Coordinates of C-alpha atoms in Angstrom, one line a residue:
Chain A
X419 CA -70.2 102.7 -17.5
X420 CA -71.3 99.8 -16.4
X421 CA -73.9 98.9 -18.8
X422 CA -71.4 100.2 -21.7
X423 CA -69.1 97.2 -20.2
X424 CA -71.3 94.7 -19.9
X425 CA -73.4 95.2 -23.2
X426 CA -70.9 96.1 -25.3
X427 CA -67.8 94.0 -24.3
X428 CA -66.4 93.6 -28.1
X429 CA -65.8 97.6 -27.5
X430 CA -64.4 97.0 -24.3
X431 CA -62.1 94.5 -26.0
X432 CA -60.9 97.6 -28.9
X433 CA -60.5 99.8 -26.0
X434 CA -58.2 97.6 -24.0
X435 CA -56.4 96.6 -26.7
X436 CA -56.0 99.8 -28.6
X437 CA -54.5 101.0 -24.8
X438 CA -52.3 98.1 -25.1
X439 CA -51.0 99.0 -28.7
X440 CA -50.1 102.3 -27.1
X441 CA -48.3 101.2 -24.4
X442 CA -46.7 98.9 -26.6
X443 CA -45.5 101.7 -28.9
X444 CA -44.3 103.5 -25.8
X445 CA -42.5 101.0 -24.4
X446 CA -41.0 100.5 -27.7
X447 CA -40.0 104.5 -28.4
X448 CA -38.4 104.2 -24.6
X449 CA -36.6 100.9 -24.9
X450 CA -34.0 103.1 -27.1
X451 CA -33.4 105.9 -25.2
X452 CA -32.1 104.4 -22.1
X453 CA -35.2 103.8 -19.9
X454 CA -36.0 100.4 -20.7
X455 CA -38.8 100.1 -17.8
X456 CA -42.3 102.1 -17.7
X457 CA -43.3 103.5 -14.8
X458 CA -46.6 100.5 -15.4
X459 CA -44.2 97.9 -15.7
X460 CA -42.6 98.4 -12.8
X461 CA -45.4 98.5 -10.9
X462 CA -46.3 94.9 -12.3
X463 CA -42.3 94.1 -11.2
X464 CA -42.5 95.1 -8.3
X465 CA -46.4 93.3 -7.5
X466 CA -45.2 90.4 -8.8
X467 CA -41.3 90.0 -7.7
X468 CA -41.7 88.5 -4.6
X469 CA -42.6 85.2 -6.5
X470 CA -38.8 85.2 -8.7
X471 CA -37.3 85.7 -5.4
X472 CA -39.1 83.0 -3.6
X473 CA -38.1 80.8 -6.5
X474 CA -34.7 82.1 -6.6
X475 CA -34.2 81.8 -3.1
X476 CA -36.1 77.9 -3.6
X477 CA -34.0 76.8 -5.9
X478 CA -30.6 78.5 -4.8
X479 CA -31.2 76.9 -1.0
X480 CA -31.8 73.7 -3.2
X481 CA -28.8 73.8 -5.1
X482 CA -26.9 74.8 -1.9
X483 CA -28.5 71.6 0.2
X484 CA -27.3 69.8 -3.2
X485 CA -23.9 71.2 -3.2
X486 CA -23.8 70.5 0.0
X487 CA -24.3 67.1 0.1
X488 CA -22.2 66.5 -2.5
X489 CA -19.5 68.1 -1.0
X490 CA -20.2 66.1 2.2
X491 CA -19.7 63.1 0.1
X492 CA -16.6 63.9 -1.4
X493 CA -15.5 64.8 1.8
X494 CA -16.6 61.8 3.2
X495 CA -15.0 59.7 0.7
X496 CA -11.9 61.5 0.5
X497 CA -11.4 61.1 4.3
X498 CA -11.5 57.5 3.6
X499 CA -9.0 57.8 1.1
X500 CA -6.7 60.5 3.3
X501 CA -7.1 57.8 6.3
X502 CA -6.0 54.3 3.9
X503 CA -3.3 56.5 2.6
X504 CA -1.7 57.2 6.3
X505 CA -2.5 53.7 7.2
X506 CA -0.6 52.9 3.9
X507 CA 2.5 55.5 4.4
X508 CA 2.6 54.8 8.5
X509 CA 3.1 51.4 7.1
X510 CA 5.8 52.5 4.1
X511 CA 7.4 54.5 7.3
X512 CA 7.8 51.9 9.5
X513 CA 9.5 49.6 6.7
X514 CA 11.5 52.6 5.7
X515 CA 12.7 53.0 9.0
X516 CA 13.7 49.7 10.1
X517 CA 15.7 49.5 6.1
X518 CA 17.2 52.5 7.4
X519 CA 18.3 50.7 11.0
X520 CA 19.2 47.4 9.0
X521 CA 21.1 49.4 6.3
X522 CA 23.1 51.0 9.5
X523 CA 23.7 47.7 10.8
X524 CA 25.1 46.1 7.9
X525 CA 27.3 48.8 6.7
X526 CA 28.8 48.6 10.4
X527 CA 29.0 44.8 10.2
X528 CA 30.7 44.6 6.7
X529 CA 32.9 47.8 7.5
X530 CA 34.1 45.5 10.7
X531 CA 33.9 42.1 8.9
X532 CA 36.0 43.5 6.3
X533 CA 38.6 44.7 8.8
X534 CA 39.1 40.9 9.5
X535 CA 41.6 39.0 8.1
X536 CA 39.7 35.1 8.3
X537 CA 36.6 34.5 5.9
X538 CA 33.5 35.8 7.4
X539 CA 29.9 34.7 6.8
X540 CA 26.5 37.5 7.7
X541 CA 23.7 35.9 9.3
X542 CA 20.9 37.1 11.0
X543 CA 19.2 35.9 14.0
X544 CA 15.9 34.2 13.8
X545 CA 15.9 33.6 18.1
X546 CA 17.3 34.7 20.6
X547 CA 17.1 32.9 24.4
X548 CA 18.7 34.9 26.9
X549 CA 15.7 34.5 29.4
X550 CA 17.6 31.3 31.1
X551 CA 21.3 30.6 32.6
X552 CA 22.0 28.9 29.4
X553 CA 22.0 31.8 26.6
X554 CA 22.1 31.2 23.2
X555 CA 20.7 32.2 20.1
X556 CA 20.0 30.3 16.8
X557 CA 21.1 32.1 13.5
X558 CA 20.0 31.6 10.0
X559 CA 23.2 30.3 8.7
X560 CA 24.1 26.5 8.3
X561 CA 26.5 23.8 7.2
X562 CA 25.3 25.1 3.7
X563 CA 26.9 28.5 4.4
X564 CA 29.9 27.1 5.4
X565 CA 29.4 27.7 9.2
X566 CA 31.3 24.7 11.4
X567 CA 30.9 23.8 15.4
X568 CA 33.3 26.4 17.1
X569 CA 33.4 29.1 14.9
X570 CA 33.5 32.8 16.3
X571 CA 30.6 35.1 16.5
X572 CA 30.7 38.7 16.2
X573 CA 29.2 41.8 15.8
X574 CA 30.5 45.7 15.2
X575 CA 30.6 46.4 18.9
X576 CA 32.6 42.8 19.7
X577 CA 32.4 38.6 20.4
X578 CA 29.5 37.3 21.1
X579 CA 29.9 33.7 21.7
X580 CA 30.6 30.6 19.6
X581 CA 28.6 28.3 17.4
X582 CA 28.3 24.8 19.4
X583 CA 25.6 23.4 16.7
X584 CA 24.7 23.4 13.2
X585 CA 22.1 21.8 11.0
X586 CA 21.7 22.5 7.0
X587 CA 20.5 25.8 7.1
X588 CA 20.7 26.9 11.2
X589 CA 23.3 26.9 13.8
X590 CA 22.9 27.4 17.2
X591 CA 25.3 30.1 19.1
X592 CA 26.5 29.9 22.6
X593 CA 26.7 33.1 24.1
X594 CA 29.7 34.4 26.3
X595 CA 26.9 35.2 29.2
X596 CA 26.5 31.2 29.0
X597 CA 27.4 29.3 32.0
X598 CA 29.0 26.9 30.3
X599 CA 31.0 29.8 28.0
X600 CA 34.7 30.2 28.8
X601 CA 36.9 32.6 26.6
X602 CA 40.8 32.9 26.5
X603 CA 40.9 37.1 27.2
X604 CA 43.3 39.7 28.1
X605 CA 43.3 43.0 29.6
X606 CA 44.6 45.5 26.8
X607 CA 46.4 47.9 29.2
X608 CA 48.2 45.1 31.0
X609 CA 48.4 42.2 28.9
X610 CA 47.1 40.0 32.0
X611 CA 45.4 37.0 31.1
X612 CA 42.8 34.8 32.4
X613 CA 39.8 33.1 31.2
X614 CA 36.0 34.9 31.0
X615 CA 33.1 33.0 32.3
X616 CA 29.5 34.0 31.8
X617 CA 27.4 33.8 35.2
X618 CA 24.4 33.2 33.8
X619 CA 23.0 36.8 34.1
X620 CA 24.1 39.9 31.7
X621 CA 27.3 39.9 32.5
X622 CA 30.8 37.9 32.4
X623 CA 33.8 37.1 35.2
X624 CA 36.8 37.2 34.4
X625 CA 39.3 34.4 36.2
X626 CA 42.6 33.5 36.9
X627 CA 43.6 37.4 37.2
X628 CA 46.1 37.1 40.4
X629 CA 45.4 39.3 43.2
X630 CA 48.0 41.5 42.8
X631 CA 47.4 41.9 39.1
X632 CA 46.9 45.4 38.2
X633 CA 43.2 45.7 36.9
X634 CA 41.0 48.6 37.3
X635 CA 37.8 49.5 36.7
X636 CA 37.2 50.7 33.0
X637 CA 39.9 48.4 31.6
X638 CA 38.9 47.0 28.3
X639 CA 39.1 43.3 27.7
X640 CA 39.9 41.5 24.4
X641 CA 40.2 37.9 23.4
X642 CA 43.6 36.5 23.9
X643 CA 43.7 34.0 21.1
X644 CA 45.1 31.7 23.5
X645 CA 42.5 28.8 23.0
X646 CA 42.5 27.7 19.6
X647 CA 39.0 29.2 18.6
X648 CA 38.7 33.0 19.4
X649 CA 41.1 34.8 17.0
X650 CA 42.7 37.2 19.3
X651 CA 41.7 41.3 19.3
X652 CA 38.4 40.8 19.1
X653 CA 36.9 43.2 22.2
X654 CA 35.1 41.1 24.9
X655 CA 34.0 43.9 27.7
X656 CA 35.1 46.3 30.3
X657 CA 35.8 46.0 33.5
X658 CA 33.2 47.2 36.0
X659 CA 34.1 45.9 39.2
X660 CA 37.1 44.3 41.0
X661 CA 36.9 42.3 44.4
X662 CA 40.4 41.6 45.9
X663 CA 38.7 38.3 47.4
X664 CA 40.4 36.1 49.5
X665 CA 42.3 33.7 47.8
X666 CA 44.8 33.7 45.5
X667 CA 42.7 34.8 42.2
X668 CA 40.8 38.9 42.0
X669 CA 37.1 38.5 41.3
X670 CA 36.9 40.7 38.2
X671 CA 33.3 41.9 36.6
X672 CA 33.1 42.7 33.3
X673 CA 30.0 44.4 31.1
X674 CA 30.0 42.8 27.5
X675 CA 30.5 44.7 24.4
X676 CA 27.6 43.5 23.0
X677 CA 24.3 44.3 24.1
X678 CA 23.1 41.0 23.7
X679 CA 19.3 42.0 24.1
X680 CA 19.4 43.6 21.1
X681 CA 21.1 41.4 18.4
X682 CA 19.8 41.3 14.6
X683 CA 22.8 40.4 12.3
X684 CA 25.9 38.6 13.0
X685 CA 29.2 37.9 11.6
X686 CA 30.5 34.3 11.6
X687 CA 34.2 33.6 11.5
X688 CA 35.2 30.7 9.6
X689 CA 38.6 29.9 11.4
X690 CA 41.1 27.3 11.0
X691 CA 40.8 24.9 13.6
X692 CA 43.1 23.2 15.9
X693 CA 43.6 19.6 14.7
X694 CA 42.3 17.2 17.6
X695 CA 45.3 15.4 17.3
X696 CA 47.4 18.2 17.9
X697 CA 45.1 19.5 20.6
X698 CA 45.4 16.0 22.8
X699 CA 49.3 15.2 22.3
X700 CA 51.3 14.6 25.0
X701 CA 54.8 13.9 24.2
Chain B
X1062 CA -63.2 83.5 -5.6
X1063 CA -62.8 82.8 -9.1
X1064 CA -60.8 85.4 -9.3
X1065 CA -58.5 84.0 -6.2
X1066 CA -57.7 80.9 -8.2
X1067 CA -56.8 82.9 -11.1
X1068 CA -54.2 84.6 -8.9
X1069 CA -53.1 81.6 -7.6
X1070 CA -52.8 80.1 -11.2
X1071 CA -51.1 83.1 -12.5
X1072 CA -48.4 83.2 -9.4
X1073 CA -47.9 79.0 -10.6
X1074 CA -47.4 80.6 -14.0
X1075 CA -45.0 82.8 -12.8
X1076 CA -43.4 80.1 -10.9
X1077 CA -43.0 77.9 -13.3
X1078 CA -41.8 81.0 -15.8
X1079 CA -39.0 81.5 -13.2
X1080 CA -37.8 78.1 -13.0
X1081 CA -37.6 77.4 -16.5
X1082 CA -35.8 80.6 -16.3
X1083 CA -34.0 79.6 -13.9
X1084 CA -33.3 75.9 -15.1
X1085 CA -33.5 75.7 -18.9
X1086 CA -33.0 79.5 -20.0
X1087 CA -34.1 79.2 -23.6
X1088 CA -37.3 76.5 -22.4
X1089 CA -39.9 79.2 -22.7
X1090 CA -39.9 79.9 -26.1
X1091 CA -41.2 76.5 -26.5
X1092 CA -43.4 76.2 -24.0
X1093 CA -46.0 79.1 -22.8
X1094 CA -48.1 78.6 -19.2
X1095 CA -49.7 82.1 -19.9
X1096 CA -51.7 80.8 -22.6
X1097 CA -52.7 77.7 -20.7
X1098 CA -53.9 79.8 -18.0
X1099 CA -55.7 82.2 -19.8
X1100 CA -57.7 79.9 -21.9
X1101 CA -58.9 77.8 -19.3
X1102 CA -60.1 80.9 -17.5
X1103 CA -62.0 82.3 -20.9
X1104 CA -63.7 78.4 -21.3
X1105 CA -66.1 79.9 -19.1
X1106 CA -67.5 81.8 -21.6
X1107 CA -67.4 85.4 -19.3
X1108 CA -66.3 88.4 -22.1
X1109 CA -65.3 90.2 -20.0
X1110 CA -63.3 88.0 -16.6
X1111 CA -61.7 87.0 -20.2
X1112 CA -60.7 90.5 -21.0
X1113 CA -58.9 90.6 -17.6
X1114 CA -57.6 87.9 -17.4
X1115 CA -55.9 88.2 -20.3
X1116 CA -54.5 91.6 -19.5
X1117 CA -53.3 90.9 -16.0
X1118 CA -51.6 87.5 -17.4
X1119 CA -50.1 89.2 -20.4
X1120 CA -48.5 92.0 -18.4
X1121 CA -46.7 89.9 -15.8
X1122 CA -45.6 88.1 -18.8
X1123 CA -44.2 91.2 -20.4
X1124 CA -42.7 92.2 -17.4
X1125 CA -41.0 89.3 -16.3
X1126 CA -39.6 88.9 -19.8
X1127 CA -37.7 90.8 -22.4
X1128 CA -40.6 91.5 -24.6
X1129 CA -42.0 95.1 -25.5
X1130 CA -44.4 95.8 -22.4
X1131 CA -47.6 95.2 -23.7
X1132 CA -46.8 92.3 -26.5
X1133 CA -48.0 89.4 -24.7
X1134 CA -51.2 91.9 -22.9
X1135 CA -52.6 92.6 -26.3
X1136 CA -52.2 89.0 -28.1
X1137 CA -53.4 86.9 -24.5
X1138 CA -56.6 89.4 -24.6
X1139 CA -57.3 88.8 -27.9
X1140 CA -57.6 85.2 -27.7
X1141 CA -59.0 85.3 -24.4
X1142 CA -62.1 87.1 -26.0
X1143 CA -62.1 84.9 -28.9
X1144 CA -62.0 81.7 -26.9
X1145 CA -64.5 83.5 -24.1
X1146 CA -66.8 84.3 -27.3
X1147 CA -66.8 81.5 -28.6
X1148 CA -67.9 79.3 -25.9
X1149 CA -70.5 81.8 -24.7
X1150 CA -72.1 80.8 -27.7
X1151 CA -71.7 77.0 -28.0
X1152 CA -71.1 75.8 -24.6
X1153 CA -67.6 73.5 -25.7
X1154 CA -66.8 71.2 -22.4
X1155 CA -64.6 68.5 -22.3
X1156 CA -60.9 67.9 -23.0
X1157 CA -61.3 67.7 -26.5
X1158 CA -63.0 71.6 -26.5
X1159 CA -59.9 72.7 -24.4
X1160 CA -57.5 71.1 -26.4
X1161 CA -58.9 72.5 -29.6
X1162 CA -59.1 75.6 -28.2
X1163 CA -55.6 75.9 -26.3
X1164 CA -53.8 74.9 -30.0
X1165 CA -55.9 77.5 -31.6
X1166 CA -55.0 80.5 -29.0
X1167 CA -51.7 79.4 -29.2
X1168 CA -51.3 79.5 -32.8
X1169 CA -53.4 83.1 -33.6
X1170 CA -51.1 84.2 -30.1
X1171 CA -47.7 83.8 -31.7
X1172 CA -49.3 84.8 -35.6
X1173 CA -50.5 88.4 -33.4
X1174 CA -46.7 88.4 -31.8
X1175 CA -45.5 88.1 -35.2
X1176 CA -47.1 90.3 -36.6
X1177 CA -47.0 92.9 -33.9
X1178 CA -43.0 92.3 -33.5
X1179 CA -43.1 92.7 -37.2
X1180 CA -45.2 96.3 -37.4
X1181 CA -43.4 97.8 -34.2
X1182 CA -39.6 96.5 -34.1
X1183 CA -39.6 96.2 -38.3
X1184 CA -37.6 92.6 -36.8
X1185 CA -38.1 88.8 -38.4
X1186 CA -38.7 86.7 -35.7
X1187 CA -35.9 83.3 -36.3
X1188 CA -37.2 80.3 -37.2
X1189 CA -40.8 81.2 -36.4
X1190 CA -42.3 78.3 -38.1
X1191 CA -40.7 75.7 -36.4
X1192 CA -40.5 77.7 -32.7
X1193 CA -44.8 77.5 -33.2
X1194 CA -44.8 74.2 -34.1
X1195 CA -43.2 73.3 -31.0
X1196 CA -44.5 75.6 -28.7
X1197 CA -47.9 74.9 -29.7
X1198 CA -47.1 70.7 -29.3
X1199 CA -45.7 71.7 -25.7
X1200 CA -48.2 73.9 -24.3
X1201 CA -51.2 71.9 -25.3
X1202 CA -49.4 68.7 -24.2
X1203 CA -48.7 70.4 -21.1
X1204 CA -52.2 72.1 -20.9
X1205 CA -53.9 68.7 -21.5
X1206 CA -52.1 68.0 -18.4
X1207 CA -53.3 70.5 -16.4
X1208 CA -57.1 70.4 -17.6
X1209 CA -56.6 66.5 -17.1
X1210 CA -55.9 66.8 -13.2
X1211 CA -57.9 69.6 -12.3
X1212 CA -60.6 67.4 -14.0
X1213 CA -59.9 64.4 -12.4
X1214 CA -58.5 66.0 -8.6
X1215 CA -60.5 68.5 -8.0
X1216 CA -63.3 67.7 -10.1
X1217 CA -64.3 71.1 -11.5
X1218 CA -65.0 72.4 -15.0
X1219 CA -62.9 75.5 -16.3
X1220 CA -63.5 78.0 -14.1
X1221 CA -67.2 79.9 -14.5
X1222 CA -68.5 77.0 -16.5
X1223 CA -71.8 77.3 -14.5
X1224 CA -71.9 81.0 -14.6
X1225 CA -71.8 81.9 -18.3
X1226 CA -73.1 84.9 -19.0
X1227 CA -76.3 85.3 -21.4
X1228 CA -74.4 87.3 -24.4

């Protein structure tokens, strides 16, 4: 057999390949008739599969580790994205939020400043000094706006003090906490009157209330309108502490109405003023 | 060990069948490793390692494709032996010999799948023409390739250059 294959390979050749014809045709009648695979070429399959599946496998971990990647990048850059977005809403909230406080605040303000029957000017406040015994706080309303030397301030919760200077396009307020701030008041319940220093800290005195005056704790104070440049009505504070003393005059706390540590906008009264003439005539 | 590297040529056949598979679905019927493989085995001039190689290669061919089990067998083997016969007799060596050789197999390869396809299955093959063209251009660009680096890398004539039977 040997010999036969080595001398006479062109017969070896017709041999193989008349065996190949064969199993062509076979694998040609079979293809039709449901088995598609010989029991030969499966054998081949299944001698040779491991090297599709390592290929497979190759190039699916490939395409995985590519995916992958890709996906981390997306990721990646969509973080970024996600993370300038809440920096850019947190932002958007913040403004939204204090529109929302301001919108509060003015709608209270005009609501009050239209329940008042003298011509009122809006202003907000640029600073506020309330650190010192002298408090004060400089709004962003000038002559320009029509605001003059003693006019009222306000806010919706009551007075806050009067403007002692202007310049074309500021004006300085003095507060009723001032030491140097003295306001014509009453008691509502009573109708007593007497005069409402500030002492320099937080909070007011209110003077001239004889000791047998009847004030109480809780009683609300308003200005009198007694001293030609507080229109009267306007709330001042409440009582929160009465010392019979011992002279002639109570020694009467009050808390403001305003919260003065927390001022944004104001109201400014434009009032008619007291002629100076009238004011110092003596008959 | 001639026979080792035909293995591990035929397994980078098969690799490469399976990526292309894989990759570019329609890429091998412009492009055939198979015959590359085979004819560089048969420059060596041995009738029958030819013979074998050209079986073996044409049957994981057939299987690992959609082709009538046997198609690619019988055409490799022929031009195996042809190519094997004919160097036994002149001795061809050099790129220009495999070259002329590789675009011969490949051309009498797809004429004996025609023809075959055309006995058997009573089919036309599409476009034949042109799909030889082009797979003969690819595979002996390709092939070129291959003989070029072995030639150069692992400086080695085709394999059982030196062991050429006396037919």
């Amino acid at each position: 057999m040997q010999v036969v294959i080595e001398r006479r390979p062109t017969l070896l050749l017709i041999v193989v390949l008349g065996l190949l014809f064969v199993l062509m045709t076979f694998s040609r009648s079979t293809r039709y008739i449901g088995e598609t695979r010989t029991m030969f070429e499966r054998t081949v399959m299944t001698v040779f599969s491991p090297v599709p599946k390592a290929v497979n496998w190759a190039g699916q971990s490939t395409a995985d580790m590519y995916h992958g990647y890709l996906d981390m990048r997306r990721s990646v850059a969509e973080n970024l994205e996600l993370h300038h977005q809440v920096l850019q809403l947190t932002e958007e909230n913040l403004r939204l939020r204090q529109s929302q406080g301001d919108l509060a605040r003015m709608r209270s303000l005009l609501s009050y400043s239209e329940e008042l029957p003298t011509p009122t000017i809006m202003a907000q406040v640029v600073m506020l000094d309330t650190s010192s015994r002298f408090k004060s706080i400089i709004i962003n309303c000038g002559t320009e706006a029509g605001v003059e030397v003693n006019d009222p301030v306000v806010n919706a919760n009551g007075l806050l003090g009067r403007i002692v200077l202007t310049t074309h396009d500021m004006a300085k307020v003095q507060l009723i906490t001032d030491s140097n701030s003295a306001v014509g008041c009453l008691i509502e319940r009573t109708r007593r009157q007497g005069v409402v220093h500030g002492d320099g800290s937080s909070a007011a005195q209110m003077a001239d209330i004889p000791v047998l005056a009847d004030v109480v704790v809780g009683d609300v104070v308003s200005t009198a309108g007694i001293d030609g440049i507080y229109p009267k009505g306007i709330p001042v504070g409440r009582v929160i502490r009465t010392d019979q003393g011992k002279s002639l005059f109570k020694a009467v706390w009050l808390l403001p109405a305003v919260d003065f540590s927390s001022i944004e906008s104001v109201i400014v009264l434009h009032t008619k003023k007291i002629a100076p003439e009238v004011v110092r005539y003596t008959p | 060990m001639r026979w080792l590297r035909f293995i591990i040529g035929l397994v980078i056949a098969l690799t490469l069948h399976s990526l292309l598979d894989s990759f570019f679905p329609n890429a091998l019927a412009f492009f055939n490793p198979y015959v590359i493989l085979v004819i560089y085995y048969s420059m060596g001039g041995n009738l029958l390692g030819a013979i074998v190689a050209g079986v073996v290669a044409g049957l994981v061919q057939d299987s690992f494709s959609g082709a009538m089990f046997g198609l690619h067998a019988f055409s490799l083997t022929f031009c195996a032996y042809v190519v094997a016969y004919v160097n036994a007799r002149l001795a061809l060596r050099g790129p220009a010999a495999f070259g002329a050789c590789l675009l011969g197999a490949v051309v009498v390869n797809e004429l004996l799948i025609y023809v075959l396809v055309n006995i058997l299955v009573k089919q036309r093959i599409e476009m034949f023409e042109q799909g030889m063209i082009v797979k003969t251009i690819f595979t002996c660009i390709f092939g070129m390739l291959v003989y070029l680096m072995l030639s150069l890398f692992l400086r080695e004539e085709p394999i059982e250059a030196t062991k050429r039977p006396a037919y």
